[in-house]
Amino acid sequence: MKPDMRMEANRNSILLDREISQLMFNRRVLANAEDPAIPLLERLRYLCIVSSNLDEFFEVRVASLLAAASVDGALSEHPALVATLNRVSNECHALVKRQYEVLNTEVLPELAAKNVHLLRHSERNEAQRAWVKEYFEREVRPLLTPIGLDPAHPFPQVVNKSLNFIVALSGKDAFGRGTAIAIVKAPRVLPRVIRLPDELSGDGSISFCLLSSIIHAHISDLFAGREVIAYSQFRVTRDSDLWVDEDEVKNLRQALKGELQGRQFGRSVRLEVAKNCPPELSQFLLDQFGLDQSRLYRVDGPVNMVRLNEIIEHVKDASLRFPPFFPGLITKVASGDIFATLREHDILLHHPFQSFQTVIDFVRSAALDPNVVAIKQTVYRTGMNSDLMEALIAAARMGKEVTVIVELMARFDEEANINWADKLEQVGAQVVYGVVGLKTHAKMALVIRREEGALRYYAHLGTGNYHPTTTKFYTDFGLLTCDPQLGRDVNEVFMHLTSLTKPQKLTHLWLAPFALQSEIIKAIRNEAKIARAGRPGRIIVKVNALVDESVIRALYAASHDGVKIDLIVRGACTLKPGVPGLSENIRVRSIIGRFLEHSRIYYFRNDLAHDVYLASADWMNRNLFRRIEVAFPVLDKALKRRVLTEGLNPYLKDNTNAWELEPDGHYQRRKPRGKQVLFGAQQHLMDILGTPADQAGS
């Protein structure tokens, strides 16, 4: 039977479950928290990352599964959906249970042995308890508003992921009524982790306590004359996808401003309570939020573990962290003139191993250069503080034509993007909000400069965001070039985004949603054709996720024809590797290390043409059909070799941070075999591209 016929016969047998695959990624992150070879504060950071990832998983993926059933019936009418939700629930509960076990039995005790203490009420001495009592009375109690539930005080609105307490009371209230339940909201203005004075911690020790622990210890003080029978912290997670009818709204920015407030009160999808929360209180909360028992998570610690990041920021002991790393700087910029350098050769940047400062300097130079007449840039994620955005504002003030494509629907960055859009418009920049219904996810900046009576294009194309923080922790590639054909292509994409006209034929760029998917499949099929002719077919791809079925089918067919395929997929991957007769020539691995792997690289051997594309797009249906995405070629042969020797080959050799996917969806950690020495791709790149510590300040 041909592969296509077999795939049609049993679709489920050729694809892994997307949600479970995403949760397997979090298992791999959790494994780093379990690794005793990793410094303690970094292990704590990995625990926090798992919590943050799970928050988004519930806010988006679980919420979308529940929403799918609510469109046309009850959940019970969707057996396949129920089965998926049950699998997800079982895996999430097991994952959370293990996460708190690692926190309580490994990370916190080992931190305590290093004189870093997170103290519960029972662990605080008398002096510490007195200080906490005074802190509660001075800083916390004045901001609390306990709400006793009765017909005049119904169950309050609970903000998404906020810290709250439910309290069961005995006796009668001040009016002689038997109000038995009260809700206490923890004010968001208060820190969740409080550092105790050093004089209370002992020699060389640092002690912390959680806001939840402080409120727990003094919750009875809030209900004079009543006995607190039981209480628990709790947190509800809500559907956080923003929805606006883009066909109806006249001003997307104004509509989104309204939706941002509503995000805090979306549909409930998960309830977290303390491990010892009485069943009657947890059931009361489940009823209030319209959730069943499978959505309840009892945790042995803070309901929001992400807040423990604050401990990491306070503790300065270098031995508890990864060794400091200083990115390398590009030194081959002729006389400080980046435009002169680009006229000589392209610049390839590999972040965070090489500094993002070169990109900032590129835009700043353009803003200040009197010969630059126009700057165009896309903005997907850029953060609340951005030197790049300030440079664009300065350019607009100086009278240059500044066009910025701001993606307002960048999940969880909507508010920052709206703020930048407001500031840019105030100084006269042309701000466009992309294409209705399609997120603008492409990463492009274009500088148009007048030189010798003609206009010349200078472009930056990247795989990652123009974000000052993530450029230090995400691996990404960026290309600076003044290649005229690439420049014309980039300008054509900007013209398409602003005018909404169909883009003219592009010379080099693969543009979604028009051509990216078809070009990817064409390149895969070309390797298959080469293999059928008896010549080597080779594909290496590095992406964050691989879930698009059309691409997976093309990869299966290429494997059947003899193409050797290596896929480096950080997160969700629904392709099954190593299945005889289907994918025996495909290997899949995931790298989980110090930095978050974010670059997207597509390599096709193509009879020694060695086609190398860098891209903003993962191989997901949403990226290929519901976003504006760009894949761009690396044309310079030396830079192609760099992408291979830095972006792909080390990751295929990694035997330290690599996990290999098995056909059943499980991952096995790669270990050195025989006489192999330990090799980590990220450490290798830090060694060859970074700045030595003794030169970092020079």
PDB file of C-alpha atoms in Angstrom, residues 393-660:
ATOM      1  CA  ILE A 393       9.935  57.844  17.302  1.00  0.00           C
ATOM      2  CA  ALA A 394      13.090  59.948  16.955  1.00  0.00           C
ATOM      3  CA  ALA A 395      13.179  59.277  13.208  1.00  0.00           C
ATOM      4  CA  ALA A 396       9.580  60.403  12.816  1.00  0.00           C
ATOM      5  CA  ARG A 397      10.303  63.588  14.780  1.00  0.00           C
ATOM      6  CA  MET A 398      13.176  64.319  12.399  1.00  0.00           C
ATOM      7  CA  GLY A 399      10.788  64.231   9.465  1.00  0.00           C
ATOM      8  CA  LYS A 400      11.609  60.830   8.017  1.00  0.00           C
ATOM      9  CA  GLU A 401       8.857  58.669   6.548  1.00  0.00           C
ATOM     10  CA  VAL A 402       8.307  56.081   9.275  1.00  0.00           C
ATOM     11  CA  THR A 403       5.875  53.228   8.691  1.00  0.00           C
ATOM     12  CA  VAL A 404       5.256  50.684  11.435  1.00  0.00           C
ATOM     13  CA  ILE A 405       3.125  47.561  11.063  1.00  0.00           C
ATOM     14  CA  VAL A 406       1.918  46.934  14.626  1.00  0.00           C
ATOM     15  CA  GLU A 407       0.304  43.594  15.381  1.00  0.00           C
ATOM     16  CA  LEU A 408      -2.339  44.406  17.975  1.00  0.00           C
ATOM     17  CA  MET A 409      -3.344  40.754  18.403  1.00  0.00           C
ATOM     18  CA  ALA A 410       0.063  39.523  19.637  1.00  0.00           C
ATOM     19  CA  ARG A 411      -1.125  37.413  22.563  1.00  0.00           C
ATOM     20  CA  PHE A 412      -0.306  38.955  25.978  1.00  0.00           C
ATOM     21  CA  ASP A 413       1.567  41.853  24.325  1.00  0.00           C
ATOM     22  CA  GLU A 414      -1.520  43.703  23.135  1.00  0.00           C
ATOM     23  CA  GLU A 415      -1.301  46.454  25.735  1.00  0.00           C
ATOM     24  CA  ALA A 416       2.367  47.240  25.046  1.00  0.00           C
ATOM     25  CA  ASN A 417       1.734  47.315  21.302  1.00  0.00           C
ATOM     26  CA  ILE A 418      -1.241  49.641  21.669  1.00  0.00           C
ATOM     27  CA  ASN A 419       0.874  52.004  23.774  1.00  0.00           C
ATOM     28  CA  TRP A 420       3.639  52.095  21.156  1.00  0.00           C
ATOM     29  CA  ALA A 421       1.090  52.631  18.385  1.00  0.00           C
ATOM     30  CA  ASP A 422      -0.283  55.646  20.268  1.00  0.00           C
ATOM     31  CA  LYS A 423       3.200  57.137  20.766  1.00  0.00           C
ATOM     32  CA  LEU A 424       4.224  56.588  17.152  1.00  0.00           C
ATOM     33  CA  GLU A 425       1.082  58.189  15.787  1.00  0.00           C
ATOM     34  CA  GLN A 426       1.557  61.197  18.047  1.00  0.00           C
ATOM     35  CA  VAL A 427       4.875  62.014  16.326  1.00  0.00           C
ATOM     36  CA  GLY A 428       3.558  61.537  12.813  1.00  0.00           C
ATOM     37  CA  ALA A 429       4.560  57.960  12.033  1.00  0.00           C
ATOM     38  CA  GLN A 430       2.254  55.972   9.766  1.00  0.00           C
ATOM     39  CA  VAL A 431       0.908  53.131  11.906  1.00  0.00           C
ATOM     40  CA  VAL A 432      -0.898  50.209  10.280  1.00  0.00           C
ATOM     41  CA  TYR A 433      -2.415  47.289  12.156  1.00  0.00           C
ATOM     42  CA  GLY A 434      -1.601  44.560   9.684  1.00  0.00           C
ATOM     43  CA  VAL A 435      -4.274  42.564   7.875  1.00  0.00           C
ATOM     44  CA  VAL A 436      -7.637  41.878   9.516  1.00  0.00           C
ATOM     45  CA  GLY A 437      -7.909  38.195  10.378  1.00  0.00           C
ATOM     46  CA  LEU A 438      -4.172  37.503   9.863  1.00  0.00           C
ATOM     47  CA  LYS A 439      -1.532  38.180  12.487  1.00  0.00           C
ATOM     48  CA  THR A 440       1.543  39.951  11.150  1.00  0.00           C
ATOM     49  CA  HIS A 441       4.269  37.704  12.561  1.00  0.00           C
ATOM     50  CA  ALA A 442       7.035  38.483  10.032  1.00  0.00           C
ATOM     51  CA  LYS A 443      10.145  40.135  11.496  1.00  0.00           C
ATOM     52  CA  MET A 444      11.361  42.822   9.075  1.00  0.00           C
ATOM     53  CA  ALA A 445      12.908  46.286   9.108  1.00  0.00           C
ATOM     54  CA  LEU A 446      13.674  48.266   5.962  1.00  0.00           C
ATOM     55  CA  VAL A 447      15.779  51.410   5.631  1.00  0.00           C
ATOM     56  CA  ILE A 448      15.601  53.419   2.403  1.00  0.00           C
ATOM     57  CA  ARG A 449      18.621  55.657   1.868  1.00  0.00           C
ATOM     58  CA  ARG A 450      19.396  58.141  -0.875  1.00  0.00           C
ATOM     59  CA  GLU A 451      22.847  57.496  -2.333  1.00  0.00           C
ATOM     60  CA  GLU A 452      24.300  59.185  -5.436  1.00  0.00           C
ATOM     61  CA  GLY A 453      20.898  60.267  -6.647  1.00  0.00           C
ATOM     62  CA  ALA A 454      19.248  56.857  -6.270  1.00  0.00           C
ATOM     63  CA  LEU A 455      17.446  54.998  -3.492  1.00  0.00           C
ATOM     64  CA  ARG A 456      19.090  51.962  -1.902  1.00  0.00           C
ATOM     65  CA  TYR A 457      17.416  49.405   0.343  1.00  0.00           C
ATOM     66  CA  TYR A 458      18.962  48.111   3.589  1.00  0.00           C
ATOM     67  CA  ALA A 459      17.016  45.378   5.351  1.00  0.00           C
ATOM     68  CA  HIS A 460      16.985  43.393   8.558  1.00  0.00           C
ATOM     69  CA  LEU A 461      15.167  40.059   8.505  1.00  0.00           C
ATOM     70  CA  GLY A 462      14.942  37.878  11.585  1.00  0.00           C
ATOM     71  CA  THR A 463      13.553  34.728  13.126  1.00  0.00           C
ATOM     72  CA  GLY A 464      12.753  36.426  16.460  1.00  0.00           C
ATOM     73  CA  ASN A 465      11.080  39.447  17.945  1.00  0.00           C
ATOM     74  CA  TYR A 466      12.423  42.986  18.287  1.00  0.00           C
ATOM     75  CA  HIS A 467      12.259  42.573  22.070  1.00  0.00           C
ATOM     76  CA  PRO A 468      15.016  43.825  24.400  1.00  0.00           C
ATOM     77  CA  THR A 469      14.573  40.997  26.901  1.00  0.00           C
ATOM     78  CA  THR A 470      13.940  37.932  24.755  1.00  0.00           C
ATOM     79  CA  THR A 471      16.937  38.715  22.530  1.00  0.00           C
ATOM     80  CA  LYS A 472      19.102  37.877  25.564  1.00  0.00           C
ATOM     81  CA  PHE A 473      17.491  34.494  26.246  1.00  0.00           C
ATOM     82  CA  TYR A 474      16.055  33.247  22.917  1.00  0.00           C
ATOM     83  CA  THR A 475      18.208  31.745  20.182  1.00  0.00           C
ATOM     84  CA  ASP A 476      17.505  33.535  16.894  1.00  0.00           C
ATOM     85  CA  PHE A 477      19.170  34.497  13.640  1.00  0.00           C
ATOM     86  CA  GLY A 478      19.050  37.901  12.012  1.00  0.00           C
ATOM     87  CA  LEU A 479      20.313  38.966   8.597  1.00  0.00           C
ATOM     88  CA  LEU A 480      21.372  42.513   7.713  1.00  0.00           C
ATOM     89  CA  THR A 481      21.691  43.015   3.963  1.00  0.00           C
ATOM     90  CA  CYS A 482      21.586  45.535   1.163  1.00  0.00           C
ATOM     91  CA  ASP A 483      21.007  42.909  -1.530  1.00  0.00           C
ATOM     92  CA  PRO A 484      18.798  44.824  -4.001  1.00  0.00           C
ATOM     93  CA  GLN A 485      16.474  41.917  -4.792  1.00  0.00           C
ATOM     94  CA  LEU A 486      15.917  41.069  -1.128  1.00  0.00           C
ATOM     95  CA  GLY A 487      15.359  44.760  -0.420  1.00  0.00           C
ATOM     96  CA  ARG A 488      12.762  45.041  -3.193  1.00  0.00           C
ATOM     97  CA  ASP A 489      11.008  41.920  -1.886  1.00  0.00           C
ATOM     98  CA  VAL A 490      10.861  43.334   1.645  1.00  0.00           C
ATOM     99  CA  ASN A 491       9.500  46.641   0.365  1.00  0.00           C
ATOM    100  CA  GLU A 492       6.907  44.766  -1.682  1.00  0.00           C
ATOM    101  CA  VAL A 493       5.716  42.968   1.457  1.00  0.00           C
ATOM    102  CA  PHE A 494       5.393  46.287   3.282  1.00  0.00           C
ATOM    103  CA  MET A 495       3.436  47.700   0.329  1.00  0.00           C
ATOM    104  CA  HIS A 496       1.163  44.657   0.471  1.00  0.00           C
ATOM    105  CA  LEU A 497       0.547  45.083   4.200  1.00  0.00           C
ATOM    106  CA  THR A 498      -0.261  48.779   3.992  1.00  0.00           C
ATOM    107  CA  SER A 499      -2.227  48.860   0.727  1.00  0.00           C
ATOM    108  CA  LEU A 500      -3.863  45.416   1.091  1.00  0.00           C
ATOM    109  CA  THR A 501      -3.207  44.791  -2.595  1.00  0.00           C
ATOM    110  CA  LYS A 502      -2.008  41.410  -3.802  1.00  0.00           C
ATOM    111  CA  PRO A 503       1.794  41.262  -3.563  1.00  0.00           C
ATOM    112  CA  GLN A 504       3.699  41.151  -6.812  1.00  0.00           C
ATOM    113  CA  LYS A 505       5.863  38.125  -7.544  1.00  0.00           C
ATOM    114  CA  LEU A 506       8.687  37.950  -5.044  1.00  0.00           C
ATOM    115  CA  THR A 507      12.175  36.954  -6.126  1.00  0.00           C
ATOM    116  CA  HIS A 508      13.478  35.437  -2.903  1.00  0.00           C
ATOM    117  CA  LEU A 509      10.975  35.629  -0.031  1.00  0.00           C
ATOM    118  CA  TRP A 510       8.440  32.923   0.742  1.00  0.00           C
ATOM    119  CA  LEU A 511       5.373  34.760   2.027  1.00  0.00           C
ATOM    120  CA  ALA A 512       2.490  33.304   4.037  1.00  0.00           C
ATOM    121  CA  PRO A 513      -0.393  32.874   3.592  1.00  0.00           C
ATOM    122  CA  PHE A 514       0.185  32.969  -0.186  1.00  0.00           C
ATOM    123  CA  ALA A 515       3.206  30.809  -0.952  1.00  0.00           C
ATOM    124  CA  LEU A 516       5.070  29.663   2.158  1.00  0.00           C
ATOM    125  CA  GLN A 517       3.321  26.316   2.584  1.00  0.00           C
ATOM    126  CA  SER A 518       3.468  25.467  -1.121  1.00  0.00           C
ATOM    127  CA  GLU A 519       7.159  26.446  -1.333  1.00  0.00           C
ATOM    128  CA  ILE A 520       8.009  24.277   1.686  1.00  0.00           C
ATOM    129  CA  ILE A 521       6.196  21.284   0.211  1.00  0.00           C
ATOM    130  CA  LYS A 522       7.774  21.920  -3.214  1.00  0.00           C
ATOM    131  CA  ALA A 523      11.242  21.908  -1.626  1.00  0.00           C
ATOM    132  CA  ILE A 524      10.456  18.681   0.262  1.00  0.00           C
ATOM    133  CA  ARG A 525       9.162  17.025  -2.907  1.00  0.00           C
ATOM    134  CA  ASN A 526      12.244  18.160  -4.792  1.00  0.00           C
ATOM    135  CA  GLU A 527      14.435  16.298  -2.289  1.00  0.00           C
ATOM    136  CA  ALA A 528      12.208  13.250  -2.774  1.00  0.00           C
ATOM    137  CA  LYS A 529      12.616  13.497  -6.561  1.00  0.00           C
ATOM    138  CA  ILE A 530      16.399  13.700  -6.150  1.00  0.00           C
ATOM    139  CA  ALA A 531      16.357  10.633  -3.872  1.00  0.00           C
ATOM    140  CA  ARG A 532      14.244   8.650  -6.336  1.00  0.00           C
ATOM    141  CA  ALA A 533      16.852   9.422  -8.982  1.00  0.00           C
ATOM    142  CA  GLY A 534      19.468   7.757  -6.783  1.00  0.00           C
ATOM    143  CA  ARG A 535      21.195  10.882  -5.494  1.00  0.00           C
ATOM    144  CA  PRO A 536      21.352  11.925  -1.823  1.00  0.00           C
ATOM    145  CA  GLY A 537      18.246  13.708  -0.548  1.00  0.00           C
ATOM    146  CA  ARG A 538      18.730  15.619   2.692  1.00  0.00           C
ATOM    147  CA  ILE A 539      16.485  17.851   4.821  1.00  0.00           C
ATOM    148  CA  ILE A 540      17.314  19.440   8.172  1.00  0.00           C
ATOM    149  CA  VAL A 541      14.741  21.681   9.839  1.00  0.00           C
ATOM    150  CA  LYS A 542      14.756  23.549  13.135  1.00  0.00           C
ATOM    151  CA  VAL A 543      11.409  24.950  14.341  1.00  0.00           C
ATOM    152  CA  ASN A 544       9.518  25.481  17.582  1.00  0.00           C
ATOM    153  CA  ALA A 545       6.567  23.318  16.573  1.00  0.00           C
ATOM    154  CA  LEU A 546       5.620  20.873  13.808  1.00  0.00           C
ATOM    155  CA  VAL A 547       1.893  20.126  13.660  1.00  0.00           C
ATOM    156  CA  ASP A 548       0.774  20.994  10.101  1.00  0.00           C
ATOM    157  CA  GLU A 549      -0.606  17.823   8.553  1.00  0.00           C
ATOM    158  CA  SER A 550       0.112  18.762   4.933  1.00  0.00           C
ATOM    159  CA  VAL A 551       3.813  19.272   5.684  1.00  0.00           C
ATOM    160  CA  ILE A 552       3.969  16.096   7.779  1.00  0.00           C
ATOM    161  CA  ARG A 553       2.475  14.080   4.919  1.00  0.00           C
ATOM    162  CA  ALA A 554       5.063  15.525   2.525  1.00  0.00           C
ATOM    163  CA  LEU A 555       7.852  14.573   4.968  1.00  0.00           C
ATOM    164  CA  TYR A 556       6.474  11.028   5.285  1.00  0.00           C
ATOM    165  CA  ALA A 557       6.414  10.681   1.492  1.00  0.00           C
ATOM    166  CA  ALA A 558       9.979  12.003   1.224  1.00  0.00           C
ATOM    167  CA  SER A 559      11.132   9.555   3.887  1.00  0.00           C
ATOM    168  CA  HIS A 560       9.512   6.722   1.930  1.00  0.00           C
ATOM    169  CA  ASP A 561      11.512   7.827  -1.116  1.00  0.00           C
ATOM    170  CA  GLY A 562      14.774   7.684   0.835  1.00  0.00           C
ATOM    171  CA  VAL A 563      15.359  11.286   1.928  1.00  0.00           C
ATOM    172  CA  LYS A 564      17.318  11.510   5.183  1.00  0.00           C
ATOM    173  CA  ILE A 565      15.451  13.962   7.429  1.00  0.00           C
ATOM    174  CA  ASP A 566      16.481  15.475  10.752  1.00  0.00           C
ATOM    175  CA  LEU A 567      13.952  17.631  12.589  1.00  0.00           C
ATOM    176  CA  ILE A 568      14.939  19.746  15.598  1.00  0.00           C
ATOM    177  CA  VAL A 569      11.601  20.653  17.171  1.00  0.00           C
ATOM    178  CA  ARG A 570      11.641  22.353  20.555  1.00  0.00           C
ATOM    179  CA  GLY A 571       7.966  22.000  21.462  1.00  0.00           C
ATOM    180  CA  ALA A 572       4.927  20.205  20.063  1.00  0.00           C
ATOM    181  CA  CYS A 573       5.567  17.691  17.279  1.00  0.00           C
ATOM    182  CA  THR A 574       2.772  15.473  15.961  1.00  0.00           C
ATOM    183  CA  LEU A 575       4.939  13.655  13.403  1.00  0.00           C
ATOM    184  CA  LYS A 576       5.828  10.076  14.334  1.00  0.00           C
ATOM    185  CA  PRO A 577       9.487   9.346  13.530  1.00  0.00           C
ATOM    186  CA  GLY A 578      11.072   5.982  12.900  1.00  0.00           C
ATOM    187  CA  VAL A 579       7.936   4.073  11.877  1.00  0.00           C
ATOM    188  CA  PRO A 580       8.836   1.323   9.359  1.00  0.00           C
ATOM    189  CA  GLY A 581       7.315   1.974   5.956  1.00  0.00           C
ATOM    190  CA  LEU A 582       6.241   5.463   6.977  1.00  0.00           C
ATOM    191  CA  SER A 583       9.024   7.501   8.576  1.00  0.00           C
ATOM    192  CA  GLU A 584      12.039   5.255   9.095  1.00  0.00           C
ATOM    193  CA  ASN A 585      14.307   7.949   7.615  1.00  0.00           C
ATOM    194  CA  ILE A 586      13.085  10.693   9.952  1.00  0.00           C
ATOM    195  CA  ARG A 587      14.647  11.573  13.307  1.00  0.00           C
ATOM    196  CA  VAL A 588      13.177  14.169  15.682  1.00  0.00           C
ATOM    197  CA  ARG A 589      14.961  15.745  18.613  1.00  0.00           C
ATOM    198  CA  SER A 590      14.267  18.566  21.037  1.00  0.00           C
ATOM    199  CA  ILE A 591      16.872  20.743  22.752  1.00  0.00           C
ATOM    200  CA  ILE A 592      16.073  22.119  26.224  1.00  0.00           C
ATOM    201  CA  GLY A 593      18.927  24.191  27.592  1.00  0.00           C
ATOM    202  CA  ARG A 594      19.926  27.460  29.189  1.00  0.00           C
ATOM    203  CA  PHE A 595      18.412  29.471  26.320  1.00  0.00           C
ATOM    204  CA  LEU A 596      15.021  28.999  24.711  1.00  0.00           C
ATOM    205  CA  GLU A 597      15.468  27.603  21.207  1.00  0.00           C
ATOM    206  CA  HIS A 598      13.514  29.939  18.933  1.00  0.00           C
ATOM    207  CA  SER A 599      15.235  30.120  15.526  1.00  0.00           C
ATOM    208  CA  ARG A 600      13.547  28.610  12.498  1.00  0.00           C
ATOM    209  CA  ILE A 601      15.888  27.144   9.873  1.00  0.00           C
ATOM    210  CA  TYR A 602      14.948  25.182   6.739  1.00  0.00           C
ATOM    211  CA  TYR A 603      17.794  23.363   4.952  1.00  0.00           C
ATOM    212  CA  PHE A 604      17.441  21.436   1.679  1.00  0.00           C
ATOM    213  CA  ARG A 605      20.555  19.871   0.098  1.00  0.00           C
ATOM    214  CA  ASN A 606      19.133  20.304  -3.440  1.00  0.00           C
ATOM    215  CA  ASP A 607      21.961  18.584  -5.301  1.00  0.00           C
ATOM    216  CA  LEU A 608      24.658  20.542  -3.444  1.00  0.00           C
ATOM    217  CA  ALA A 609      22.955  23.929  -3.948  1.00  0.00           C
ATOM    218  CA  HIS A 610      22.497  23.837  -0.141  1.00  0.00           C
ATOM    219  CA  ASP A 611      19.355  25.963   0.090  1.00  0.00           C
ATOM    220  CA  VAL A 612      19.170  27.645   3.502  1.00  0.00           C
ATOM    221  CA  TYR A 613      16.128  29.606   4.607  1.00  0.00           C
ATOM    222  CA  LEU A 614      15.606  31.436   7.886  1.00  0.00           C
ATOM    223  CA  ALA A 615      12.026  32.199   8.888  1.00  0.00           C
ATOM    224  CA  SER A 616       9.590  33.664  11.351  1.00  0.00           C
ATOM    225  CA  ALA A 617       7.251  30.690  10.850  1.00  0.00           C
ATOM    226  CA  ASP A 618       6.917  27.355  12.568  1.00  0.00           C
ATOM    227  CA  TRP A 619       5.408  24.480  10.622  1.00  0.00           C
ATOM    228  CA  MET A 620       1.912  24.921  12.000  1.00  0.00           C
ATOM    229  CA  ASN A 621      -1.345  25.503  10.150  1.00  0.00           C
ATOM    230  CA  ARG A 622      -1.784  28.908  11.802  1.00  0.00           C
ATOM    231  CA  ASN A 623       1.662  30.075  10.649  1.00  0.00           C
ATOM    232  CA  LEU A 624       1.249  28.847   7.109  1.00  0.00           C
ATOM    233  CA  PHE A 625      -2.324  30.010   6.483  1.00  0.00           C
ATOM    234  CA  ARG A 626      -3.476  32.467   9.155  1.00  0.00           C
ATOM    235  CA  ARG A 627      -0.462  34.751   9.571  1.00  0.00           C
ATOM    236  CA  ILE A 628       1.774  37.044   7.594  1.00  0.00           C
ATOM    237  CA  GLU A 629       5.065  35.162   7.766  1.00  0.00           C
ATOM    238  CA  VAL A 630       8.305  35.412   5.821  1.00  0.00           C
ATOM    239  CA  ALA A 631      11.026  32.879   5.063  1.00  0.00           C
ATOM    240  CA  PHE A 632      14.152  34.385   3.547  1.00  0.00           C
ATOM    241  CA  PRO A 633      17.211  32.763   1.962  1.00  0.00           C
ATOM    242  CA  VAL A 634      20.789  33.131   3.081  1.00  0.00           C
ATOM    243  CA  LEU A 635      22.504  33.825  -0.239  1.00  0.00           C
ATOM    244  CA  ASP A 636      26.131  34.306   0.778  1.00  0.00           C
ATOM    245  CA  LYS A 637      27.961  30.954   0.771  1.00  0.00           C
ATOM    246  CA  ALA A 638      30.051  31.767   3.834  1.00  0.00           C
ATOM    247  CA  LEU A 639      26.953  32.763   5.792  1.00  0.00           C
ATOM    248  CA  LYS A 640      25.171  29.586   4.662  1.00  0.00           C
ATOM    249  CA  ARG A 641      28.037  27.606   6.161  1.00  0.00           C
ATOM    250  CA  ARG A 642      27.658  29.586   9.367  1.00  0.00           C
ATOM    251  CA  VAL A 643      23.963  28.701   9.634  1.00  0.00           C
ATOM    252  CA  LEU A 644      24.825  25.032   9.171  1.00  0.00           C
ATOM    253  CA  THR A 645      27.813  25.016  11.525  1.00  0.00           C
ATOM    254  CA  GLU A 646      26.116  27.133  14.208  1.00  0.00           C
ATOM    255  CA  GLY A 647      22.387  26.602  13.800  1.00  0.00           C
ATOM    256  CA  LEU A 648      22.034  22.935  12.827  1.00  0.00           C
ATOM    257  CA  ASN A 649      25.103  20.707  13.120  1.00  0.00           C
ATOM    258  CA  PRO A 650      25.825  21.365  16.833  1.00  0.00           C
ATOM    259  CA  TYR A 651      22.225  20.541  17.693  1.00  0.00           C
ATOM    260  CA  LEU A 652      22.465  17.217  15.864  1.00  0.00           C
ATOM    261  CA  LYS A 653      25.623  16.409  17.872  1.00  0.00           C
ATOM    262  CA  ASP A 654      24.228  17.504  21.246  1.00  0.00           C
ATOM    263  CA  ASN A 655      24.281  14.699  23.808  1.00  0.00           C
ATOM    264  CA  THR A 656      23.683  16.858  26.871  1.00  0.00           C
ATOM    265  CA  ASN A 657      20.434  18.781  26.324  1.00  0.00           C
ATOM    266  CA  ALA A 658      18.918  16.709  23.510  1.00  0.00           C
ATOM    267  CA  TRP A 659      15.789  14.570  23.742  1.00  0.00           C
ATOM    268  CA  GLU A 660      14.906  12.119  20.975  1.00  0.00           C
TER     269      GLU A 660
END
